[in-house]
Short mmCIF file of C-alpha atoms and ligand atoms in Angstrom, two decimals:
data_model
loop_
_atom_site.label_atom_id
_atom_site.label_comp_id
_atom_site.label_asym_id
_atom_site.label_seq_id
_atom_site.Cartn_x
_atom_site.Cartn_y
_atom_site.Cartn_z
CA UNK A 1 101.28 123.10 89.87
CA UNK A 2 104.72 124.10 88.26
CA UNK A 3 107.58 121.52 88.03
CA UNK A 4 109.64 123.77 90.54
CA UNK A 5 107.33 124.36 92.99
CA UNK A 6 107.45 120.03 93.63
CA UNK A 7 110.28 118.59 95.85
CA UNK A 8 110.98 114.71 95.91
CA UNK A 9 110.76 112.93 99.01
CA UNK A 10 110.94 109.41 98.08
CA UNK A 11 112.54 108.47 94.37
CA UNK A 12 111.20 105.77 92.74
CA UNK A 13 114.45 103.45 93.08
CA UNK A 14 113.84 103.55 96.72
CA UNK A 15 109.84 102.74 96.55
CA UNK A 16 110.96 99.70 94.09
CA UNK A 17 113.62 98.52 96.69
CA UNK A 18 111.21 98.84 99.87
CA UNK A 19 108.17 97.41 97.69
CA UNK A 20 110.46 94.15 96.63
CA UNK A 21 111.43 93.03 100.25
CA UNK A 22 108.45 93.60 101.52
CA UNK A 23 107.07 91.44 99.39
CA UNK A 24 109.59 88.89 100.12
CA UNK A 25 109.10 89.16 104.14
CA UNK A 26 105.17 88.71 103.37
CA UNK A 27 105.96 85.67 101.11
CA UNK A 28 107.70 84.13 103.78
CA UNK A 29 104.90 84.75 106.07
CA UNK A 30 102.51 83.41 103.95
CA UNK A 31 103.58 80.57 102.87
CA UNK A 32 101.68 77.10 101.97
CA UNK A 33 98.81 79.86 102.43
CA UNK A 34 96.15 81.17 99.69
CA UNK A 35 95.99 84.79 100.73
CA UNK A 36 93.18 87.91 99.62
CA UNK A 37 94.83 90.80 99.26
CA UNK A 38 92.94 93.81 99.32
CA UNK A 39 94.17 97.13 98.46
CA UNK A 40 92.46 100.02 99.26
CA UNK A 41 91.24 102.39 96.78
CA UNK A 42 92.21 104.38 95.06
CA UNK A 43 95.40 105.73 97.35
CA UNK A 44 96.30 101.70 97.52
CA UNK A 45 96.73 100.93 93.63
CA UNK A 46 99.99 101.35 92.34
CA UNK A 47 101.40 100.23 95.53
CA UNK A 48 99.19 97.16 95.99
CA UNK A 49 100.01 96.25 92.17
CA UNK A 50 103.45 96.22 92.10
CA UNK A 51 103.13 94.77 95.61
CA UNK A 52 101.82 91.56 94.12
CA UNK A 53 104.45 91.19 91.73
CA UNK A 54 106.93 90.98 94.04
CA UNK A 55 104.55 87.98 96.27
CA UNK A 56 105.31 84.91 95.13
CA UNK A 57 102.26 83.11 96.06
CA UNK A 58 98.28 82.11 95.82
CA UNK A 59 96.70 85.21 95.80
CA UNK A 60 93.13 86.14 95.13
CA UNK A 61 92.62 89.92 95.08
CA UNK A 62 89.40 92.31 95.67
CA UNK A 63 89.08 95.88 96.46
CA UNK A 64 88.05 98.11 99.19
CA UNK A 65 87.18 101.77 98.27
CA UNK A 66 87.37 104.43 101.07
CA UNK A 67 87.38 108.25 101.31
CA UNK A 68 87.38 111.27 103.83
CA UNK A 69 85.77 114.19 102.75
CA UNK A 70 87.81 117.42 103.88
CA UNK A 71 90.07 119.73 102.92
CA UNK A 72 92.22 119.38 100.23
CA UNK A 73 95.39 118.40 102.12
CA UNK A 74 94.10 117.08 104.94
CA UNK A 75 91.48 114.53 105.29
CA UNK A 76 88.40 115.06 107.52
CA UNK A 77 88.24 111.84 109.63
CA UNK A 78 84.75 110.98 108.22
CA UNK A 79 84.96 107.98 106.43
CA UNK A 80 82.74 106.38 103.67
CA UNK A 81 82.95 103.39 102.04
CA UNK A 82 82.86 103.59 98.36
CA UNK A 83 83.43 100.06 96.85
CA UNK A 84 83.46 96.94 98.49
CA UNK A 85 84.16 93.38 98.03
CA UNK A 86 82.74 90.76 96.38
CA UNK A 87 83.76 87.70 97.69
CA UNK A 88 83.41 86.36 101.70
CA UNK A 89 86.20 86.80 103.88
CA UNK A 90 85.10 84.26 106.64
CA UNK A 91 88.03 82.44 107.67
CA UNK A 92 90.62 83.79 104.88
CA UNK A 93 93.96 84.65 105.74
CA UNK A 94 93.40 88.68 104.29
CA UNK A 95 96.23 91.16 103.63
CA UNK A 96 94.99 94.90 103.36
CA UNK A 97 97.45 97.02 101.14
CA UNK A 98 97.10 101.05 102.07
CA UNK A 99 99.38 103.41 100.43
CA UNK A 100 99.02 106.16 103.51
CA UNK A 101 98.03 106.11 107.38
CA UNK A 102 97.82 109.69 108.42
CA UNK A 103 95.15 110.10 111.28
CA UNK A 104 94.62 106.29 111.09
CA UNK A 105 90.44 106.81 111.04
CA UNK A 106 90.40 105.35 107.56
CA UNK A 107 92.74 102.52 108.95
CA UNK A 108 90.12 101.88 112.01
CA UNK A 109 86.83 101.77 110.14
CA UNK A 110 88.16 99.54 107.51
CA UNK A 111 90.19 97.34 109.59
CA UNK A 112 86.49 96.84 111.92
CA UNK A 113 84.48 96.46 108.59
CA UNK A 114 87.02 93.39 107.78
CA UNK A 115 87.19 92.12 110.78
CA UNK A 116 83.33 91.86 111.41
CA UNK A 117 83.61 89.66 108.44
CA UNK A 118 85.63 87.01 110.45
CA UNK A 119 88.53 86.59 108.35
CA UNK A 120 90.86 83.59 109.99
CA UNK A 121 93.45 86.77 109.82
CA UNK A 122 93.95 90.30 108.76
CA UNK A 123 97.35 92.09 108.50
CA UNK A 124 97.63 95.66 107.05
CA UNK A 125 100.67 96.91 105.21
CA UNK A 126 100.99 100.20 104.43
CA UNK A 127 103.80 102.39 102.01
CA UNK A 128 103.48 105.38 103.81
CA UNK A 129 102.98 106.09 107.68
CA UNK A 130 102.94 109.90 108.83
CA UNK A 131 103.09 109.18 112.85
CA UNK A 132 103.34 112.42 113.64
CA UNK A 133 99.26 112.91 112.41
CA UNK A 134 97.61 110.31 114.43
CA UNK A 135 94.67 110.52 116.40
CA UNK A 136 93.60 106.58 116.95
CA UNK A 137 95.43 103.55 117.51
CA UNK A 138 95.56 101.21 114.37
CA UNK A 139 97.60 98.45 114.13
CA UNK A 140 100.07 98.75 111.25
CA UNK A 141 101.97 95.48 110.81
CA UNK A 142 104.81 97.10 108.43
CA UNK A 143 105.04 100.26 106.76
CA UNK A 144 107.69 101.01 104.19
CA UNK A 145 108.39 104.17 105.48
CA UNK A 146 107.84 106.67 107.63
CA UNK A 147 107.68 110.38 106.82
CA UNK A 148 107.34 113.61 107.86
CA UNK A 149 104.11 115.56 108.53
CA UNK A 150 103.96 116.89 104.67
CA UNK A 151 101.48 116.58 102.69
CA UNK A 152 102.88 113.70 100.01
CA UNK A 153 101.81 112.80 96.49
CA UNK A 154 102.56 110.52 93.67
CA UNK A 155 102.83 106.88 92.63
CA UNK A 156 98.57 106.64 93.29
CA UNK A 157 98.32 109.27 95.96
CA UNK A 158 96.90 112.12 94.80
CA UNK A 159 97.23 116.41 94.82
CA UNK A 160 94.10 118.23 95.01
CA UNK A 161 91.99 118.33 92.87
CA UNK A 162 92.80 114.62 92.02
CA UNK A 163 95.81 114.69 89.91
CA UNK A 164 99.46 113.51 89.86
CA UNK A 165 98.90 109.74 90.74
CA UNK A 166 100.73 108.61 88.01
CA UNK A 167 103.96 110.04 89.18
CA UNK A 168 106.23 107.21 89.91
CA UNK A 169 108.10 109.09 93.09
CA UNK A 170 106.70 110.57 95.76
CA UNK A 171 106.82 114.17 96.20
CA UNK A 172 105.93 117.22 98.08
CA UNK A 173 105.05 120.50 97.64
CA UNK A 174 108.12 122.77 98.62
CA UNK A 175 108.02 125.06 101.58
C1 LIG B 1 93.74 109.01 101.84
C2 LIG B 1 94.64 107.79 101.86
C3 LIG B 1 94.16 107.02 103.06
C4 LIG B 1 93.64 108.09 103.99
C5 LIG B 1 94.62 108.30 105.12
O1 LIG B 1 92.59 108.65 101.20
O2 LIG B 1 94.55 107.03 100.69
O3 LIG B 1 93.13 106.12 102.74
O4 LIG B 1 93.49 109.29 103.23
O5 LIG B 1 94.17 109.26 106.00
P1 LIG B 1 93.71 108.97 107.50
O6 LIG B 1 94.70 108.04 108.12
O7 LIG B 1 93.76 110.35 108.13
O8 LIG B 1 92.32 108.43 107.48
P2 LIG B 1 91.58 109.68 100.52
O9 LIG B 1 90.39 109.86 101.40
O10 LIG B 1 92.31 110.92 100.09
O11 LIG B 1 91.08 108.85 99.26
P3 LIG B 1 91.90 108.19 98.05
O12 LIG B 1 92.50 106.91 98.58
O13 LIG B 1 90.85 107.97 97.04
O14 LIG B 1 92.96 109.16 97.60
#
């Protein structure tokens, strides 16, 4: 993919700004609490880990791995699980980090998979939230912004063929 043929949707300045006060909202909400923060991989990464910086609180973290197979720019809607955690979630106060809900199926199925673990709470936070794409209800409890129906890269999200994840903005491919 050529340099020209990429468009910036969200700079970096702005995914720094939205990243820091969310992370001052959730260390409000947290407080006098030991939270597990989970982000999920590998969209969630770069957004979960500069997420954490910006928490000032007792965290633990562990990792949830999911994936759609599909097209390239589009996912499929069937979900597998391909890491999971390592440490019980009964009665833990459990913050899942997401960098994109698009149809929301990867939301669902990971938000029941936690929950069937009987955490004392779960709240999801996600970077990205494409509205226009959904096909099930999934509770989002903040999202740091809301886009278009394009299909988005960068800062851990990736283009096909799994590249570009390491850009610190997110882009798009023009049109
Ligand atoms: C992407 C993204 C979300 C999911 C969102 O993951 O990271 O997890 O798709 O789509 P949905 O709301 O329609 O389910 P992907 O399967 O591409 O894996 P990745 O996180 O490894 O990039």
């Amino acid at each position: 993919m050529e340099a020209g043929e990429l468009e910036l949707l969200i700079p970096a300045g702005e995914i720094e700004r939205g990243v820091r006060e969310l992370g001052s909202r959730l260390t409000k909400i947290y407080r006098g609490k030991q939270v597990v923060v989970i982000p999920l991989l590998k969209g969630g990464f770069m957004f979960a880990s500069d997420l954490i910086r910006c928490m000032d609180l007792d965290l633990q973290i562990e990792f949830l791995g999911a994936a759609s197979y599909g097209e390239q720019t589009r996912s499929s809607g069937e979900v597998r699980l391909t890491l999971d955690t390592t440490m019980p979630l009964k009665d833990r106060d459990v913050l899942l980090v997401e960098d994109i809900v698009d149809t929301g199926l990867t939301l669902a199925y990971i938000q029941k998979l936690i929950r069937s673990r009987e955490p004392a709470s779960l709240r999801t936070v996600v970077l990205l939230d494409k509205t226009a794409r959904r096909k099930v209800d999934v509770e989002v409890d903040e999202a740091v912004f809301d886009i278009p129906d394009r299909f988005v890269f960068g800062y851990g999200l990736d283009s096909p063929g799994g590249f570009h994840r390491n850009l610190s903005d997110i882009v798009t491919i023009r049109e």
